[in-house]
């Protein structure tokens, strides 16, 4: 495999993981964009960081696919905020992606775990 | 509170977003930068330095490029709808009669159009580098050709 291929594969794997991360954090309840980024960073121990330039385009893409739905919520004395929630389709996609991801990680671990050395 | 709009609006202006959607996105991104600025200030960073950090943490060109790939960024390519016409079964029948007459007059065009419509319904291959799964549950990595096609894939 070429270096270009490896770079592209790395990018694509990260992209798939990014979708799964956002859907997972939205599973429990609706959240706004900044909160999503903060939670992913905190829960990953600071290893995963989403900046504005990749977070929002991905949120809008997931919304276009019908996996999440954004709604402006107004609270007294506060600015309105756009909260995202999983749609029923998004729930189904999350379950499928989570299972596939876990099986893929396990398959990679079986090869890279050093048990065959 | 810093004004983020001069950093956000130019990045959205070149996209084909509808004016209302552009305003929504600008508001949402500005809120994100406000939140980031507040977090930094709360941690003891000087306001000016916090504003600089928040501004430099995102890549405007990247934001513009990624937003440009969305369907909503092609809103301006869609021609505005014409004047509304009241629906009636009479006009529907007239339109159908015209359509059938036109199709009968050009059978080769009709056949060609039907073939195109049929091929358009065929499932398109996924343009993805993620390992795909076969029915047997195995993961298959993409071919090198597919990898090189995806040189511009984004994260």
Tab-separated table of C-alpha atoms in Angstrom:
chain	number	residue	atom	x	y	z
A	1	UNK	CA	0.000	0.000	0.000
A	2	UNK	CA	1.307	3.463	-0.842
A	3	UNK	CA	1.868	6.275	1.622
A	4	UNK	CA	-0.987	8.180	-0.017
A	5	UNK	CA	-3.197	5.140	0.469
A	6	UNK	CA	-2.283	4.856	4.125
A	7	UNK	CA	-2.950	8.552	4.694
A	8	UNK	CA	-6.329	8.274	3.007
A	9	UNK	CA	-7.180	5.135	4.952
A	10	UNK	CA	-6.204	6.845	8.192
A	11	UNK	CA	-8.428	9.793	7.280
A	12	UNK	CA	-11.350	7.574	6.392
A	13	UNK	CA	-11.092	5.550	9.581
A	14	UNK	CA	-11.029	8.766	11.609
A	15	UNK	CA	-14.053	10.009	9.698
A	16	UNK	CA	-16.008	6.860	10.504
A	17	UNK	CA	-14.936	7.128	14.133
A	18	UNK	CA	-15.949	10.802	14.267
A	19	UNK	CA	-19.500	9.946	13.213
A	20	UNK	CA	-19.694	7.174	15.787
A	21	UNK	CA	-18.367	9.497	18.510
A	22	UNK	CA	-20.976	12.180	17.853
A	23	UNK	CA	-23.840	9.690	17.657
A	24	UNK	CA	-22.666	8.006	20.877
A	25	UNK	CA	-22.508	11.255	22.842
A	26	UNK	CA	-25.988	12.167	21.629
A	27	UNK	CA	-27.436	8.822	22.678
A	28	UNK	CA	-28.310	9.829	26.239
A	29	UNK	CA	-29.857	13.230	25.537
A	30	UNK	CA	-29.828	16.238	23.187
A	31	UNK	CA	-26.735	18.436	23.370
A	32	UNK	CA	-25.421	21.566	21.663
A	33	UNK	CA	-22.286	21.622	19.512
A	34	UNK	CA	-19.854	23.069	22.041
A	35	UNK	CA	-21.017	20.599	24.687
A	36	UNK	CA	-20.478	17.714	22.256
A	37	UNK	CA	-16.895	18.765	21.594
A	38	UNK	CA	-16.163	19.291	25.287
A	39	UNK	CA	-17.613	15.914	26.306
A	40	UNK	CA	-15.656	14.022	23.652
A	41	UNK	CA	-12.460	15.743	24.782
A	42	UNK	CA	-13.163	15.145	28.480
A	43	UNK	CA	-14.346	11.534	28.167
A	44	UNK	CA	-11.363	10.619	25.976
A	45	UNK	CA	-8.950	12.025	28.546
A	46	UNK	CA	-7.985	14.876	26.217
A	47	UNK	CA	-6.927	12.534	23.409
A	48	UNK	CA	-9.751	13.407	21.020
A	49	UNK	CA	-10.283	17.043	20.152
A	50	UNK	CA	-12.916	18.397	17.779
A	51	UNK	CA	-12.412	21.921	16.531
A	52	UNK	CA	-15.159	24.083	15.133
A	53	UNK	CA	-14.029	23.611	11.506
A	54	UNK	CA	-14.672	19.860	11.508
A	55	UNK	CA	-17.349	19.549	14.198
A	56	UNK	CA	-20.097	21.638	12.602
A	57	UNK	CA	-19.731	20.440	9.002
A	58	UNK	CA	-20.011	16.885	10.352
A	59	UNK	CA	-23.068	17.751	12.463
A	60	UNK	CA	-24.744	19.329	9.426
A	61	UNK	CA	-23.866	16.296	7.324
A	62	UNK	CA	-25.388	13.913	9.858
A	63	UNK	CA	-28.449	16.134	9.933
A	64	UNK	CA	-28.735	16.024	6.134
A	65	UNK	CA	-28.623	12.226	6.345
A	66	UNK	CA	-31.482	12.297	8.835
A	67	UNK	CA	-29.463	10.710	11.644
A	68	UNK	CA	-29.708	13.725	13.966
A	69	UNK	CA	-32.044	16.693	14.199
A	70	UNK	CA	-31.060	20.178	15.334
A	71	UNK	CA	-33.582	22.435	17.045
A	72	UNK	CA	-33.191	25.957	18.434
A	73	UNK	CA	-34.102	26.029	22.114
A	74	UNK	CA	-34.784	29.283	23.944
A	75	UNK	CA	-34.519	29.573	27.719
A	76	UNK	CA	-35.426	32.639	29.756
A	77	UNK	CA	-32.471	34.968	30.201
A	78	UNK	CA	-30.221	32.940	27.906
A	79	UNK	CA	-29.345	33.013	24.233
A	80	UNK	CA	-31.116	30.469	22.112
A	81	UNK	CA	-29.029	27.420	21.352
A	82	UNK	CA	-29.204	24.710	18.738
A	83	UNK	CA	-29.550	21.318	20.384
A	84	UNK	CA	-29.025	18.108	18.443
A	85	UNK	CA	-30.811	14.850	19.158
A	86	UNK	CA	-30.699	11.412	17.614
A	87	UNK	CA	-33.540	10.514	15.272
A	88	UNK	CA	-34.946	6.955	15.233
A	89	UNK	CA	-32.813	6.331	12.117
A	90	UNK	CA	-29.788	7.727	13.979
A	91	UNK	CA	-30.423	5.287	16.843
A	92	UNK	CA	-30.444	2.357	14.436
A	93	UNK	CA	-27.280	3.611	12.692
A	94	UNK	CA	-25.533	4.052	16.049
A	95	UNK	CA	-26.287	0.475	17.131
A	96	UNK	CA	-25.063	-0.888	13.809
A	97	UNK	CA	-21.928	1.297	13.707
A	98	UNK	CA	-21.067	0.498	17.317
A	99	UNK	CA	-21.304	-3.232	16.713
A	100	UNK	CA	-19.282	-3.041	13.488
A	101	UNK	CA	-16.645	-0.855	15.136
A	102	UNK	CA	-16.265	-3.189	18.107
A	103	UNK	CA	-15.926	-6.209	15.866
A	104	UNK	CA	-13.394	-4.384	13.672
A	105	UNK	CA	-11.310	-3.274	16.662
A	106	UNK	CA	-11.368	-6.822	18.021
A	107	UNK	CA	-10.273	-8.194	14.632
A	108	UNK	CA	-7.371	-5.712	14.475
A	109	UNK	CA	-6.430	-6.498	18.082
A	110	UNK	CA	-6.234	-10.205	17.290
A	111	UNK	CA	-3.648	-9.431	14.606
A	112	UNK	CA	-1.673	-6.685	16.349
A	113	UNK	CA	-1.826	-7.989	19.907
A	114	UNK	CA	1.539	-9.672	19.602
A	115	UNK	CA	0.096	-13.105	20.413
A	116	UNK	CA	1.451	-14.506	17.143
A	117	UNK	CA	5.018	-13.232	17.526
B	1	UNK	CA	-17.248	39.747	24.220
B	2	UNK	CA	-15.339	39.718	20.905
B	3	UNK	CA	-17.230	40.066	17.630
B	4	UNK	CA	-16.669	36.819	15.710
B	5	UNK	CA	-18.739	37.675	12.666
B	6	UNK	CA	-15.825	39.231	10.685
B	7	UNK	CA	-14.065	35.846	10.935
B	8	UNK	CA	-17.104	33.724	10.154
B	9	UNK	CA	-19.191	35.590	7.592
B	10	UNK	CA	-16.544	35.765	4.818
B	11	UNK	CA	-16.174	31.975	5.062
B	12	UNK	CA	-19.889	31.462	4.528
B	13	UNK	CA	-20.402	34.127	1.877
B	14	UNK	CA	-18.931	32.097	-0.977
B	15	UNK	CA	-21.137	29.076	-0.226
B	16	UNK	CA	-24.521	28.720	-1.863
B	17	UNK	CA	-26.405	28.744	1.440
B	18	UNK	CA	-29.862	30.255	1.744
B	19	UNK	CA	-29.742	33.594	3.606
B	20	UNK	CA	-31.646	32.192	6.597
B	21	UNK	CA	-29.417	29.115	6.844
B	22	UNK	CA	-26.288	31.249	6.519
B	23	UNK	CA	-27.484	33.422	9.408
B	24	UNK	CA	-28.213	30.328	11.534
B	25	UNK	CA	-24.786	28.835	10.925
B	26	UNK	CA	-23.083	32.168	11.645
B	27	UNK	CA	-25.001	32.412	14.931
B	28	UNK	CA	-24.152	28.856	15.948
B	29	UNK	CA	-20.443	29.188	15.153
B	30	UNK	CA	-20.241	32.532	16.953
B	31	UNK	CA	-21.808	30.917	20.032
B	32	UNK	CA	-19.211	28.158	19.903
B	33	UNK	CA	-16.414	30.748	19.834
B	34	UNK	CA	-18.100	32.670	22.678
B	35	UNK	CA	-18.188	29.484	24.749
B	36	UNK	CA	-14.553	28.769	24.015
B	37	UNK	CA	-13.559	32.349	24.875
B	38	UNK	CA	-15.506	32.168	28.172
B	39	UNK	CA	-13.869	28.843	29.073
B	40	UNK	CA	-10.409	30.257	28.476
B	41	UNK	CA	-11.113	33.452	30.441
B	42	UNK	CA	-12.547	31.381	33.301
B	43	UNK	CA	-9.253	29.486	33.355
B	44	UNK	CA	-7.369	32.732	33.844
B	45	UNK	CA	-6.366	33.547	30.264
B	46	UNK	CA	-6.406	37.281	29.465
B	47	UNK	CA	-9.459	38.262	27.342
B	48	UNK	CA	-7.387	39.376	24.336
B	49	UNK	CA	-5.271	36.263	24.412
B	50	UNK	CA	-8.389	34.096	24.792
B	51	UNK	CA	-9.909	35.758	21.719
B	52	UNK	CA	-6.718	35.144	19.753
B	53	UNK	CA	-6.613	31.480	20.831
B	54	UNK	CA	-10.277	30.898	19.947
B	55	UNK	CA	-9.729	32.487	16.517
B	56	UNK	CA	-6.611	30.513	15.704
B	57	UNK	CA	-7.981	27.160	16.845
B	58	UNK	CA	-10.057	26.781	13.719
B	59	UNK	CA	-9.029	26.768	10.093
B	60	UNK	CA	-11.354	29.031	8.112
B	61	UNK	CA	-10.371	27.572	4.749
B	62	UNK	CA	-11.041	24.065	6.006
B	63	UNK	CA	-14.392	25.113	7.434
B	64	UNK	CA	-15.355	26.637	4.096
B	65	UNK	CA	-14.211	23.563	2.150
B	66	UNK	CA	-16.105	21.129	4.370
B	67	UNK	CA	-19.286	23.192	4.447
B	68	UNK	CA	-19.065	23.466	0.661
B	69	UNK	CA	-19.583	19.719	0.304
B	70	UNK	CA	-23.021	19.844	1.966
B	71	UNK	CA	-26.300	19.729	0.046
B	72	UNK	CA	-27.487	22.904	1.786
B	73	UNK	CA	-24.490	24.730	0.274
B	74	UNK	CA	-26.047	24.300	-3.176
B	75	UNK	CA	-29.259	26.147	-2.355
B	76	UNK	CA	-28.461	29.021	-4.733
B	77	UNK	CA	-28.038	26.626	-7.668
B	78	UNK	CA	-31.708	25.692	-7.405
B	79	UNK	CA	-33.798	28.079	-9.484
B	80	UNK	CA	-36.506	29.853	-7.531
B	81	UNK	CA	-39.950	28.309	-7.988
B	82	UNK	CA	-42.221	29.886	-10.601
B	83	UNK	CA	-45.580	31.451	-9.846
B	84	UNK	CA	-47.920	29.079	-8.064
B	85	UNK	CA	-50.681	27.591	-10.188
B	86	UNK	CA	-53.910	26.253	-8.762
B	87	UNK	CA	-54.203	22.481	-9.121
B	88	UNK	CA	-57.076	21.051	-11.115
B	89	UNK	CA	-57.774	17.604	-12.568
B	90	UNK	CA	-58.604	19.234	-15.886
B	91	UNK	CA	-55.113	20.756	-16.178
B	92	UNK	CA	-53.568	17.455	-15.055
B	93	UNK	CA	-55.393	15.592	-17.845
B	94	UNK	CA	-54.316	18.190	-20.385
B	95	UNK	CA	-50.673	17.893	-19.229
B	96	UNK	CA	-50.822	14.081	-19.384
B	97	UNK	CA	-52.331	14.163	-22.876
B	98	UNK	CA	-49.548	16.506	-24.029
B	99	UNK	CA	-46.880	14.300	-22.465
B	100	UNK	CA	-48.201	11.082	-24.059
B	101	UNK	CA	-48.472	12.772	-27.464
B	102	UNK	CA	-44.894	14.077	-27.178
B	103	UNK	CA	-43.524	10.678	-26.117
B	104	UNK	CA	-45.339	8.903	-28.981
B	105	UNK	CA	-43.935	11.384	-31.461
B	106	UNK	CA	-40.346	10.577	-30.398
B	107	UNK	CA	-40.178	6.833	-29.601
B	108	UNK	CA	-36.377	6.632	-29.679
B	109	UNK	CA	-36.080	9.483	-27.161
B	110	UNK	CA	-38.710	7.811	-24.954
B	111	UNK	CA	-36.828	4.506	-25.039
B	112	UNK	CA	-33.547	6.290	-24.254
B	113	UNK	CA	-35.106	8.193	-21.347
B	114	UNK	CA	-36.548	4.973	-19.904
B	115	UNK	CA	-33.146	3.292	-20.111
B	116	UNK	CA	-31.479	6.246	-18.375
B	117	UNK	CA	-34.102	6.223	-15.610
B	118	UNK	CA	-33.635	2.490	-15.147
B	119	UNK	CA	-29.851	2.805	-14.881
B	120	UNK	CA	-30.209	5.735	-12.460
B	121	UNK	CA	-32.084	3.453	-10.068
B	122	UNK	CA	-29.218	0.974	-9.891
B	123	UNK	CA	-27.352	1.209	-6.549
B	124	UNK	CA	-24.201	3.272	-6.765
B	125	UNK	CA	-20.981	1.958	-5.235
B	126	UNK	CA	-20.072	3.501	-1.883
B	127	UNK	CA	-17.231	5.964	-2.193
B	128	UNK	CA	-15.668	5.092	1.095
B	129	UNK	CA	-12.365	3.824	2.322
B	130	UNK	CA	-13.743	2.299	5.477
B	131	UNK	CA	-13.406	-1.442	5.536
B	132	UNK	CA	-16.577	-2.944	4.112
B	133	UNK	CA	-18.189	-6.096	5.420
B	134	UNK	CA	-19.233	-9.015	3.299
B	135	UNK	CA	-22.205	-11.242	4.155
B	136	UNK	CA	-19.827	-13.652	5.798
B	137	UNK	CA	-18.985	-10.919	8.348
B	138	UNK	CA	-15.444	-10.398	7.035
B	139	UNK	CA	-13.919	-6.917	6.759
B	140	UNK	CA	-12.532	-5.992	3.331
B	141	UNK	CA	-10.157	-3.099	2.843
B	142	UNK	CA	-10.466	-0.985	-0.305
B	143	UNK	CA	-8.327	-1.550	-3.352
B	144	UNK	CA	-5.318	0.735	-4.017
B	145	UNK	CA	-7.293	2.287	-6.907
B	146	UNK	CA	-10.079	3.260	-4.550
B	147	UNK	CA	-7.515	4.650	-2.142
B	148	UNK	CA	-5.929	6.906	-4.755
B	149	UNK	CA	-9.375	8.175	-5.806
B	150	UNK	CA	-9.906	9.230	-2.231
B	151	UNK	CA	-6.877	11.482	-1.998
B	152	UNK	CA	-9.106	14.400	-1.130
B	153	UNK	CA	-11.253	12.656	1.478
B	154	UNK	CA	-11.862	14.764	4.548
B	155	UNK	CA	-11.916	13.952	8.225
